[in-house]
Amino acid sequence: MWQYLWAHIVFHTVRMFPRAHRLAIRIVLLAASAMLVAIPIIVMRLPHSSDYCKQDLMSTAVAMEVFIIFMFGFVVVFSVQEPLLPRLPVVFHAYGAACTLFTIVLAVIVSGADTCRATTPELHSLLLVALIAGFVSIAVVAVLAVLWIIDWYRPGSVLDSKGKRGLMYELTQIFPCLWVVGENAVSGAREECERPMKVKV
């Protein structure tokens, strides 16, 4: 799930900068994303990673790497493409659902891999960190989803940008893109997110 949240963060981080000043942040975020792709590959190539383990952590790590590669593809598209293709947000949210299911499967595998700490310590640590990051990401998205549902059911109760009221209004003045997911928005949050941030030179 952390892969979905990372691509989501990249999408909005790039758009918090004026279009004329986005090159540097794009390079930084693409470099960071490339590192996230490389880390599992490096760990899988370590000598102990191929040792015997009760759970097949190597196959799990390969599956995780596939999700990360898809994440990198979304990061590249979200960083450079404006506007996005209309169907892309739907595909991205479907990817997020798949990431959630993988996190649940990963929890089952890691919970039964205590003996692998001795035989494949680096691989076990990698998957454990990914699992923790996944559950933290699920918690973050779940909290935001509850707020989105409340605002959909009672418009303006959580965020009303035009009326300058709501539970999240003050927060979105500091982090305007926090409220928006993909191309979907409520109560004028899209306009707040797309408004270029003023940069003093």
mmCIF file with all atom_site columns, C-alpha atoms in Angstrom:
data_model
loop_
_atom_site.group_PDB
_atom_site.id
_atom_site.type_symbol
_atom_site.label_atom_id
_atom_site.label_alt_id
_atom_site.label_comp_id
_atom_site.label_asym_id
_atom_site.label_entity_id
_atom_site.label_seq_id
_atom_site.pdbx_PDB_ins_code
_atom_site.Cartn_x
_atom_site.Cartn_y
_atom_site.Cartn_z
_atom_site.occupancy
_atom_site.B_iso_or_equiv
_atom_site.pdbx_formal_charge
_atom_site.auth_seq_id
_atom_site.auth_comp_id
_atom_site.auth_asym_id
_atom_site.auth_atom_id
_atom_site.pdbx_PDB_model_num
ATOM 1   C CA . MET A 1 1   ? 0.000   0.000   0.000   1.00 0.00 ? 1   MET A CA 1
ATOM 2   C CA . TRP A 1 2   ? 2.922   2.329   0.554   1.00 0.00 ? 2   TRP A CA 1
ATOM 3   C CA . GLN A 1 3   ? 3.594   2.209   -3.201  1.00 0.00 ? 3   GLN A CA 1
ATOM 4   C CA . TYR A 1 4   ? 0.147   3.682   -3.887  1.00 0.00 ? 4   TYR A CA 1
ATOM 5   C CA . LEU A 1 5   ? 0.555   6.387   -1.258  1.00 0.00 ? 5   LEU A CA 1
ATOM 6   C CA . TRP A 1 6   ? 4.034   7.323   -2.510  1.00 0.00 ? 6   TRP A CA 1
ATOM 7   C CA . ALA A 1 7   ? 2.808   7.807   -6.095  1.00 0.00 ? 7   ALA A CA 1
ATOM 8   C CA . HIS A 1 8   ? -0.123  9.811   -4.723  1.00 0.00 ? 8   HIS A CA 1
ATOM 9   C CA . ILE A 1 9   ? 2.256   12.063  -2.763  1.00 0.00 ? 9   ILE A CA 1
ATOM 10  C CA . VAL A 1 10  ? 4.455   12.557  -5.827  1.00 0.00 ? 10  VAL A CA 1
ATOM 11  C CA . PHE A 1 11  ? 1.452   13.583  -7.921  1.00 0.00 ? 11  PHE A CA 1
ATOM 12  C CA . HIS A 1 12  ? 0.448   16.365  -5.548  1.00 0.00 ? 12  HIS A CA 1
ATOM 13  C CA . THR A 1 13  ? 3.942   17.435  -4.532  1.00 0.00 ? 13  THR A CA 1
ATOM 14  C CA . VAL A 1 14  ? 4.831   18.241  -8.146  1.00 0.00 ? 14  VAL A CA 1
ATOM 15  C CA . ARG A 1 15  ? 1.650   20.293  -8.562  1.00 0.00 ? 15  ARG A CA 1
ATOM 16  C CA . MET A 1 16  ? 2.308   22.388  -5.477  1.00 0.00 ? 16  MET A CA 1
ATOM 17  C CA . PHE A 1 17  ? 5.033   24.156  -7.474  1.00 0.00 ? 17  PHE A CA 1
ATOM 18  C CA . PRO A 1 18  ? 4.483   26.618  -10.343 1.00 0.00 ? 18  PRO A CA 1
ATOM 19  C CA . ARG A 1 19  ? 4.863   24.947  -13.724 1.00 0.00 ? 19  ARG A CA 1
ATOM 20  C CA . ALA A 1 20  ? 7.972   26.946  -14.496 1.00 0.00 ? 20  ALA A CA 1
ATOM 21  C CA . HIS A 1 21  ? 9.683   25.658  -11.322 1.00 0.00 ? 21  HIS A CA 1
ATOM 22  C CA . ARG A 1 22  ? 8.820   21.951  -11.407 1.00 0.00 ? 22  ARG A CA 1
ATOM 23  C CA . LEU A 1 23  ? 11.934  20.522  -13.052 1.00 0.00 ? 23  LEU A CA 1
ATOM 24  C CA . ALA A 1 24  ? 14.032  20.319  -9.877  1.00 0.00 ? 24  ALA A CA 1
ATOM 25  C CA . ILE A 1 25  ? 11.306  18.664  -7.773  1.00 0.00 ? 25  ILE A CA 1
ATOM 26  C CA . ARG A 1 26  ? 10.609  16.215  -10.586 1.00 0.00 ? 26  ARG A CA 1
ATOM 27  C CA . ILE A 1 27  ? 14.267  15.183  -10.668 1.00 0.00 ? 27  ILE A CA 1
ATOM 28  C CA . VAL A 1 28  ? 14.387  14.776  -6.867  1.00 0.00 ? 28  VAL A CA 1
ATOM 29  C CA . LEU A 1 29  ? 11.207  12.703  -6.716  1.00 0.00 ? 29  LEU A CA 1
ATOM 30  C CA . LEU A 1 30  ? 12.168  10.540  -9.692  1.00 0.00 ? 30  LEU A CA 1
ATOM 31  C CA . ALA A 1 31  ? 15.585  9.904   -8.142  1.00 0.00 ? 31  ALA A CA 1
ATOM 32  C CA . ALA A 1 32  ? 13.995  8.955   -4.813  1.00 0.00 ? 32  ALA A CA 1
ATOM 33  C CA . SER A 1 33  ? 11.551  6.658   -6.602  1.00 0.00 ? 33  SER A CA 1
ATOM 34  C CA . ALA A 1 34  ? 14.395  5.023   -8.518  1.00 0.00 ? 34  ALA A CA 1
ATOM 35  C CA . MET A 1 35  ? 16.118  4.315   -5.205  1.00 0.00 ? 35  MET A CA 1
ATOM 36  C CA . LEU A 1 36  ? 12.956  2.630   -3.953  1.00 0.00 ? 36  LEU A CA 1
ATOM 37  C CA . VAL A 1 37  ? 13.049  0.423   -7.045  1.00 0.00 ? 37  VAL A CA 1
ATOM 38  C CA . ALA A 1 38  ? 16.728  -0.409  -6.569  1.00 0.00 ? 38  ALA A CA 1
ATOM 39  C CA . ILE A 1 39  ? 16.717  -1.275  -2.841  1.00 0.00 ? 39  ILE A CA 1
ATOM 40  C CA . PRO A 1 40  ? 14.783  -4.575  -3.111  1.00 0.00 ? 40  PRO A CA 1
ATOM 41  C CA . ILE A 1 41  ? 16.925  -5.650  -6.070  1.00 0.00 ? 41  ILE A CA 1
ATOM 42  C CA . ILE A 1 42  ? 20.098  -5.015  -4.070  1.00 0.00 ? 42  ILE A CA 1
ATOM 43  C CA . VAL A 1 43  ? 18.731  -6.935  -1.078  1.00 0.00 ? 43  VAL A CA 1
ATOM 44  C CA . MET A 1 44  ? 17.631  -9.883  -3.247  1.00 0.00 ? 44  MET A CA 1
ATOM 45  C CA . ARG A 1 45  ? 21.126  -10.143 -4.715  1.00 0.00 ? 45  ARG A CA 1
ATOM 46  C CA . LEU A 1 46  ? 22.814  -10.453 -1.311  1.00 0.00 ? 46  LEU A CA 1
ATOM 47  C CA . PRO A 1 47  ? 24.348  -13.891 -0.586  1.00 0.00 ? 47  PRO A CA 1
ATOM 48  C CA . HIS A 1 48  ? 22.068  -14.775 2.354   1.00 0.00 ? 48  HIS A CA 1
ATOM 49  C CA . SER A 1 49  ? 18.882  -13.836 0.497   1.00 0.00 ? 49  SER A CA 1
ATOM 50  C CA . SER A 1 50  ? 18.979  -17.077 -1.498  1.00 0.00 ? 50  SER A CA 1
ATOM 51  C CA . ASP A 1 51  ? 19.392  -19.294 1.576   1.00 0.00 ? 51  ASP A CA 1
ATOM 52  C CA . TYR A 1 52  ? 16.665  -21.711 2.636   1.00 0.00 ? 52  TYR A CA 1
ATOM 53  C CA . CYS A 1 53  ? 13.687  -20.301 4.500   1.00 0.00 ? 53  CYS A CA 1
ATOM 54  C CA . LYS A 1 54  ? 10.430  -21.906 5.606   1.00 0.00 ? 54  LYS A CA 1
ATOM 55  C CA . GLN A 1 55  ? 8.468   -19.145 3.896   1.00 0.00 ? 55  GLN A CA 1
ATOM 56  C CA . ASP A 1 56  ? 9.257   -18.257 0.282   1.00 0.00 ? 56  ASP A CA 1
ATOM 57  C CA . LEU A 1 57  ? 10.417  -14.721 1.010   1.00 0.00 ? 57  LEU A CA 1
ATOM 58  C CA . MET A 1 58  ? 12.296  -14.449 -2.277  1.00 0.00 ? 58  MET A CA 1
ATOM 59  C CA . SER A 1 59  ? 9.140   -14.914 -4.359  1.00 0.00 ? 59  SER A CA 1
ATOM 60  C CA . THR A 1 60  ? 7.338   -12.456 -2.088  1.00 0.00 ? 60  THR A CA 1
ATOM 61  C CA . ALA A 1 61  ? 10.096  -9.903  -2.598  1.00 0.00 ? 61  ALA A CA 1
ATOM 62  C CA . VAL A 1 62  ? 9.885   -10.397 -6.378  1.00 0.00 ? 62  VAL A CA 1
ATOM 63  C CA . ALA A 1 63  ? 6.129   -9.816  -6.259  1.00 0.00 ? 63  ALA A CA 1
ATOM 64  C CA . MET A 1 64  ? 6.693   -6.671  -4.196  1.00 0.00 ? 64  MET A CA 1
ATOM 65  C CA . GLU A 1 65  ? 9.240   -5.475  -6.754  1.00 0.00 ? 65  GLU A CA 1
ATOM 66  C CA . VAL A 1 66  ? 6.600   -5.811  -9.479  1.00 0.00 ? 66  VAL A CA 1
ATOM 67  C CA . PHE A 1 67  ? 4.315   -3.495  -7.505  1.00 0.00 ? 67  PHE A CA 1
ATOM 68  C CA . ILE A 1 68  ? 7.207   -1.065  -7.044  1.00 0.00 ? 68  ILE A CA 1
ATOM 69  C CA . ILE A 1 69  ? 7.947   -1.047  -10.779 1.00 0.00 ? 69  ILE A CA 1
ATOM 70  C CA . PHE A 1 70  ? 4.295   -0.197  -11.471 1.00 0.00 ? 70  PHE A CA 1
ATOM 71  C CA . MET A 1 71  ? 4.614   2.517   -8.819  1.00 0.00 ? 71  MET A CA 1
ATOM 72  C CA . PHE A 1 72  ? 7.597   3.979   -10.659 1.00 0.00 ? 72  PHE A CA 1
ATOM 73  C CA . GLY A 1 73  ? 5.578   4.007   -13.873 1.00 0.00 ? 73  GLY A CA 1
ATOM 74  C CA . PHE A 1 74  ? 2.807   5.975   -12.164 1.00 0.00 ? 74  PHE A CA 1
ATOM 75  C CA . VAL A 1 75  ? 5.391   8.336   -10.669 1.00 0.00 ? 75  VAL A CA 1
ATOM 76  C CA . VAL A 1 76  ? 6.851   9.072   -14.113 1.00 0.00 ? 76  VAL A CA 1
ATOM 77  C CA . VAL A 1 77  ? 3.419   9.689   -15.623 1.00 0.00 ? 77  VAL A CA 1
ATOM 78  C CA . PHE A 1 78  ? 2.190   11.782  -12.682 1.00 0.00 ? 78  PHE A CA 1
ATOM 79  C CA . SER A 1 79  ? 5.378   13.859  -12.756 1.00 0.00 ? 79  SER A CA 1
ATOM 80  C CA . VAL A 1 80  ? 5.412   14.805  -16.419 1.00 0.00 ? 80  VAL A CA 1
ATOM 81  C CA . GLN A 1 81  ? 1.925   14.392  -17.895 1.00 0.00 ? 81  GLN A CA 1
ATOM 82  C CA . GLU A 1 82  ? -0.489  17.330  -17.773 1.00 0.00 ? 82  GLU A CA 1
ATOM 83  C CA . PRO A 1 83  ? -3.388  16.869  -17.918 1.00 0.00 ? 83  PRO A CA 1
ATOM 84  C CA . LEU A 1 84  ? -3.780  13.222  -17.010 1.00 0.00 ? 84  LEU A CA 1
ATOM 85  C CA . LEU A 1 85  ? -5.695  10.810  -19.206 1.00 0.00 ? 85  LEU A CA 1
ATOM 86  C CA . PRO A 1 86  ? -9.327  10.627  -17.982 1.00 0.00 ? 86  PRO A CA 1
ATOM 87  C CA . ARG A 1 87  ? -9.186  6.883   -17.170 1.00 0.00 ? 87  ARG A CA 1
ATOM 88  C CA . LEU A 1 88  ? -5.813  6.969   -15.454 1.00 0.00 ? 88  LEU A CA 1
ATOM 89  C CA . PRO A 1 89  ? -7.158  7.822   -11.947 1.00 0.00 ? 89  PRO A CA 1
ATOM 90  C CA . VAL A 1 90  ? -9.481  4.803   -12.123 1.00 0.00 ? 90  VAL A CA 1
ATOM 91  C CA . VAL A 1 91  ? -6.561  2.552   -13.036 1.00 0.00 ? 91  VAL A CA 1
ATOM 92  C CA . PHE A 1 92  ? -4.490  4.102   -10.261 1.00 0.00 ? 92  PHE A CA 1
ATOM 93  C CA . HIS A 1 93  ? -7.144  3.487   -7.608  1.00 0.00 ? 93  HIS A CA 1
ATOM 94  C CA . ALA A 1 94  ? -7.499  -0.118  -8.807  1.00 0.00 ? 94  ALA A CA 1
ATOM 95  C CA . TYR A 1 95  ? -3.743  -0.402  -8.352  1.00 0.00 ? 95  TYR A CA 1
ATOM 96  C CA . GLY A 1 96  ? -4.188  0.949   -4.809  1.00 0.00 ? 96  GLY A CA 1
ATOM 97  C CA . ALA A 1 97  ? -6.745  -1.775  -4.070  1.00 0.00 ? 97  ALA A CA 1
ATOM 98  C CA . ALA A 1 98  ? -4.300  -4.402  -5.358  1.00 0.00 ? 98  ALA A CA 1
ATOM 99  C CA . CYS A 1 99  ? -1.572  -2.918  -3.139  1.00 0.00 ? 99  CYS A CA 1
ATOM 100 C CA . THR A 1 100 ? -3.882  -3.220  -0.134  1.00 0.00 ? 100 THR A CA 1
ATOM 101 C CA . LEU A 1 101 ? -4.531  -6.899  -0.857  1.00 0.00 ? 101 LEU A CA 1
ATOM 102 C CA . PHE A 1 102 ? -0.805  -7.520  -1.275  1.00 0.00 ? 102 PHE A CA 1
ATOM 103 C CA . THR A 1 103 ? -0.116  -5.863  2.090   1.00 0.00 ? 103 THR A CA 1
ATOM 104 C CA . ILE A 1 104 ? -2.573  -8.265  3.736   1.00 0.00 ? 104 ILE A CA 1
ATOM 105 C CA . VAL A 1 105 ? -0.905  -11.250 2.040   1.00 0.00 ? 105 VAL A CA 1
ATOM 106 C CA . LEU A 1 106 ? 2.492   -9.899  3.070   1.00 0.00 ? 106 LEU A CA 1
ATOM 107 C CA . ALA A 1 107 ? 1.334   -9.727  6.697   1.00 0.00 ? 107 ALA A CA 1
ATOM 108 C CA . VAL A 1 108 ? 0.384   -13.406 6.609   1.00 0.00 ? 108 VAL A CA 1
ATOM 109 C CA . ILE A 1 109 ? 3.713   -14.408 5.074   1.00 0.00 ? 109 ILE A CA 1
ATOM 110 C CA . VAL A 1 110 ? 5.893   -12.311 7.370   1.00 0.00 ? 110 VAL A CA 1
ATOM 111 C CA . SER A 1 111 ? 4.018   -13.404 10.497  1.00 0.00 ? 111 SER A CA 1
ATOM 112 C CA . GLY A 1 112 ? 4.961   -17.008 9.747   1.00 0.00 ? 112 GLY A CA 1
ATOM 113 C CA . ALA A 1 113 ? 8.577   -16.291 8.855   1.00 0.00 ? 113 ALA A CA 1
ATOM 114 C CA . ASP A 1 114 ? 10.181  -15.891 12.294  1.00 0.00 ? 114 ASP A CA 1
ATOM 115 C CA . THR A 1 115 ? 12.766  -18.594 11.532  1.00 0.00 ? 115 THR A CA 1
ATOM 116 C CA . CYS A 1 116 ? 13.841  -16.648 8.437   1.00 0.00 ? 116 CYS A CA 1
ATOM 117 C CA . ARG A 1 117 ? 15.430  -13.963 10.606  1.00 0.00 ? 117 ARG A CA 1
ATOM 118 C CA . ALA A 1 118 ? 18.445  -16.218 11.040  1.00 0.00 ? 118 ALA A CA 1
ATOM 119 C CA . THR A 1 119 ? 18.724  -17.619 7.504   1.00 0.00 ? 119 THR A CA 1
ATOM 120 C CA . THR A 1 120 ? 17.711  -14.592 5.387   1.00 0.00 ? 120 THR A CA 1
ATOM 121 C CA . PRO A 1 121 ? 17.977  -11.609 7.759   1.00 0.00 ? 121 PRO A CA 1
ATOM 122 C CA . GLU A 1 122 ? 18.224  -8.854  5.134   1.00 0.00 ? 122 GLU A CA 1
ATOM 123 C CA . LEU A 1 123 ? 15.286  -10.168 3.104   1.00 0.00 ? 123 LEU A CA 1
ATOM 124 C CA . HIS A 1 124 ? 13.174  -10.626 6.223   1.00 0.00 ? 124 HIS A CA 1
ATOM 125 C CA . SER A 1 125 ? 13.987  -7.084  7.386   1.00 0.00 ? 125 SER A CA 1
ATOM 126 C CA . LEU A 1 126 ? 13.113  -5.660  3.956   1.00 0.00 ? 126 LEU A CA 1
ATOM 127 C CA . LEU A 1 127 ? 9.683   -7.290  3.945   1.00 0.00 ? 127 LEU A CA 1
ATOM 128 C CA . LEU A 1 128 ? 9.055   -6.346  7.565   1.00 0.00 ? 128 LEU A CA 1
ATOM 129 C CA . VAL A 1 129 ? 9.783   -2.680  6.831   1.00 0.00 ? 129 VAL A CA 1
ATOM 130 C CA . ALA A 1 130 ? 7.545   -2.868  3.747   1.00 0.00 ? 130 ALA A CA 1
ATOM 131 C CA . LEU A 1 131 ? 4.781   -4.386  5.868   1.00 0.00 ? 131 LEU A CA 1
ATOM 132 C CA . ILE A 1 132 ? 4.992   -1.636  8.490   1.00 0.00 ? 132 ILE A CA 1
ATOM 133 C CA . ALA A 1 133 ? 5.006   1.040   5.775   1.00 0.00 ? 133 ALA A CA 1
ATOM 134 C CA . GLY A 1 134 ? 2.021   -0.667  4.166   1.00 0.00 ? 134 GLY A CA 1
ATOM 135 C CA . PHE A 1 135 ? -0.089  -0.653  7.320   1.00 0.00 ? 135 PHE A CA 1
ATOM 136 C CA . VAL A 1 136 ? 0.818   2.965   8.075   1.00 0.00 ? 136 VAL A CA 1
ATOM 137 C CA . SER A 1 137 ? -0.251  3.892   4.537   1.00 0.00 ? 137 SER A CA 1
ATOM 138 C CA . ILE A 1 138 ? -3.523  1.997   4.928   1.00 0.00 ? 138 ILE A CA 1
ATOM 139 C CA . ALA A 1 139 ? -4.201  3.903   8.161   1.00 0.00 ? 139 ALA A CA 1
ATOM 140 C CA . VAL A 1 140 ? -3.515  7.278   6.497   1.00 0.00 ? 140 VAL A CA 1
ATOM 141 C CA . VAL A 1 141 ? -5.743  6.534   3.501   1.00 0.00 ? 141 VAL A CA 1
ATOM 142 C CA . ALA A 1 142 ? -8.468  5.122   5.773   1.00 0.00 ? 142 ALA A CA 1
ATOM 143 C CA . VAL A 1 143 ? -8.592  8.317   7.856   1.00 0.00 ? 143 VAL A CA 1
ATOM 144 C CA . LEU A 1 144 ? -8.802  10.462  4.729   1.00 0.00 ? 144 LEU A CA 1
ATOM 145 C CA . ALA A 1 145 ? -11.446 8.151   3.239   1.00 0.00 ? 145 ALA A CA 1
ATOM 146 C CA . VAL A 1 146 ? -13.655 8.567   6.318   1.00 0.00 ? 146 VAL A CA 1
ATOM 147 C CA . LEU A 1 147 ? -13.411 12.345  5.987   1.00 0.00 ? 147 LEU A CA 1
ATOM 148 C CA . TRP A 1 148 ? -14.209 12.202  2.254   1.00 0.00 ? 148 TRP A CA 1
ATOM 149 C CA . ILE A 1 149 ? -17.294 10.069  2.951   1.00 0.00 ? 149 ILE A CA 1
ATOM 150 C CA . ILE A 1 150 ? -18.485 12.444  5.686   1.00 0.00 ? 150 ILE A CA 1
ATOM 151 C CA . ASP A 1 151 ? -18.066 15.436  3.389   1.00 0.00 ? 151 ASP A CA 1
ATOM 152 C CA . TRP A 1 152 ? -19.883 13.608  0.590   1.00 0.00 ? 152 TRP A CA 1
ATOM 153 C CA . TYR A 1 153 ? -22.775 12.754  2.931   1.00 0.00 ? 153 TYR A CA 1
ATOM 154 C CA . ARG A 1 154 ? -22.876 16.224  4.519   1.00 0.00 ? 154 ARG A CA 1
ATOM 155 C CA . PRO A 1 155 ? -21.306 18.652  2.010   1.00 0.00 ? 155 PRO A CA 1
ATOM 156 C CA . GLY A 1 156 ? -19.244 21.388  3.615   1.00 0.00 ? 156 GLY A CA 1
ATOM 157 C CA . SER A 1 157 ? -19.080 19.779  7.057   1.00 0.00 ? 157 SER A CA 1
ATOM 158 C CA . VAL A 1 158 ? -15.452 18.782  6.614   1.00 0.00 ? 158 VAL A CA 1
ATOM 159 C CA . LEU A 1 159 ? -14.281 21.151  3.898   1.00 0.00 ? 159 LEU A CA 1
ATOM 160 C CA . ASP A 1 160 ? -15.993 24.068  2.183   1.00 0.00 ? 160 ASP A CA 1
ATOM 161 C CA . SER A 1 161 ? -13.359 26.154  0.428   1.00 0.00 ? 161 SER A CA 1
ATOM 162 C CA . LYS A 1 162 ? -15.828 28.658  -0.989  1.00 0.00 ? 162 LYS A CA 1
ATOM 163 C CA . GLY A 1 163 ? -17.520 29.215  2.342   1.00 0.00 ? 163 GLY A CA 1
ATOM 164 C CA . LYS A 1 164 ? -14.182 29.107  4.150   1.00 0.00 ? 164 LYS A CA 1
ATOM 165 C CA . ARG A 1 165 ? -15.400 26.682  6.783   1.00 0.00 ? 165 ARG A CA 1
ATOM 166 C CA . GLY A 1 166 ? -15.252 23.045  7.782   1.00 0.00 ? 166 GLY A CA 1
ATOM 167 C CA . LEU A 1 167 ? -13.136 20.786  9.967   1.00 0.00 ? 167 LEU A CA 1
ATOM 168 C CA . MET A 1 168 ? -10.280 20.548  7.459   1.00 0.00 ? 168 MET A CA 1
ATOM 169 C CA . TYR A 1 169 ? -10.377 24.078  6.048   1.00 0.00 ? 169 TYR A CA 1
ATOM 170 C CA . GLU A 1 170 ? -7.450  25.516  8.002   1.00 0.00 ? 170 GLU A CA 1
ATOM 171 C CA . LEU A 1 171 ? -5.322  22.436  7.295   1.00 0.00 ? 171 LEU A CA 1
ATOM 172 C CA . THR A 1 172 ? -5.948  22.625  3.561   1.00 0.00 ? 172 THR A CA 1
ATOM 173 C CA . GLN A 1 173 ? -4.727  26.225  3.536   1.00 0.00 ? 173 GLN A CA 1
ATOM 174 C CA . ILE A 1 174 ? -1.316  24.843  4.540   1.00 0.00 ? 174 ILE A CA 1
ATOM 175 C CA . PHE A 1 175 ? -1.487  21.551  2.607   1.00 0.00 ? 175 PHE A CA 1
ATOM 176 C CA . PRO A 1 176 ? -4.083  22.130  -0.143  1.00 0.00 ? 176 PRO A CA 1
ATOM 177 C CA . CYS A 1 177 ? -3.345  18.869  -1.980  1.00 0.00 ? 177 CYS A CA 1
ATOM 178 C CA . LEU A 1 178 ? -3.930  16.642  1.035   1.00 0.00 ? 178 LEU A CA 1
ATOM 179 C CA . TRP A 1 179 ? -7.647  16.482  0.352   1.00 0.00 ? 179 TRP A CA 1
ATOM 180 C CA . VAL A 1 180 ? -7.575  15.566  -3.343  1.00 0.00 ? 180 VAL A CA 1
ATOM 181 C CA . VAL A 1 181 ? -7.245  12.021  -4.673  1.00 0.00 ? 181 VAL A CA 1
ATOM 182 C CA . GLY A 1 182 ? -6.347  11.596  -8.324  1.00 0.00 ? 182 GLY A CA 1
ATOM 183 C CA . GLU A 1 183 ? -8.701  13.682  -10.430 1.00 0.00 ? 183 GLU A CA 1
ATOM 184 C CA . ASN A 1 184 ? -11.515 13.573  -7.853  1.00 0.00 ? 184 ASN A CA 1
ATOM 185 C CA . ALA A 1 185 ? -12.273 16.498  -5.573  1.00 0.00 ? 185 ALA A CA 1
ATOM 186 C CA . VAL A 1 186 ? -14.993 17.796  -3.292  1.00 0.00 ? 186 VAL A CA 1
ATOM 187 C CA . SER A 1 187 ? -16.105 21.261  -2.200  1.00 0.00 ? 187 SER A CA 1
ATOM 188 C CA . GLY A 1 188 ? -13.614 23.155  -4.353  1.00 0.00 ? 188 GLY A CA 1
ATOM 189 C CA . ALA A 1 189 ? -10.531 21.342  -3.091  1.00 0.00 ? 189 ALA A CA 1
ATOM 190 C CA . ARG A 1 190 ? -9.380  20.740  -6.664  1.00 0.00 ? 190 ARG A CA 1
ATOM 191 C CA . GLU A 1 191 ? -9.055  24.473  -7.276  1.00 0.00 ? 191 GLU A CA 1
ATOM 192 C CA . GLU A 1 192 ? -7.055  24.888  -4.069  1.00 0.00 ? 192 GLU A CA 1
ATOM 193 C CA . CYS A 1 193 ? -4.668  22.120  -5.085  1.00 0.00 ? 193 CYS A CA 1
ATOM 194 C CA . GLU A 1 194 ? -4.119  23.305  -8.656  1.00 0.00 ? 194 GLU A CA 1
ATOM 195 C CA . ARG A 1 195 ? -3.456  26.896  -7.635  1.00 0.00 ? 195 ARG A CA 1
ATOM 196 C CA . PRO A 1 196 ? 0.315   27.459  -8.040  1.00 0.00 ? 196 PRO A CA 1
ATOM 197 C CA . MET A 1 197 ? 2.277   28.040  -4.864  1.00 0.00 ? 197 MET A CA 1
ATOM 198 C CA . LYS A 1 198 ? 3.904   31.455  -4.744  1.00 0.00 ? 198 LYS A CA 1
ATOM 199 C CA . VAL A 1 199 ? 7.676   31.259  -4.668  1.00 0.00 ? 199 VAL A CA 1
ATOM 200 C CA . LYS A 1 200 ? 9.689   34.241  -3.538  1.00 0.00 ? 200 LYS A CA 1
ATOM 201 C CA . VAL A 1 201 ? 12.915  34.741  -5.439  1.00 0.00 ? 201 VAL A CA 1
#
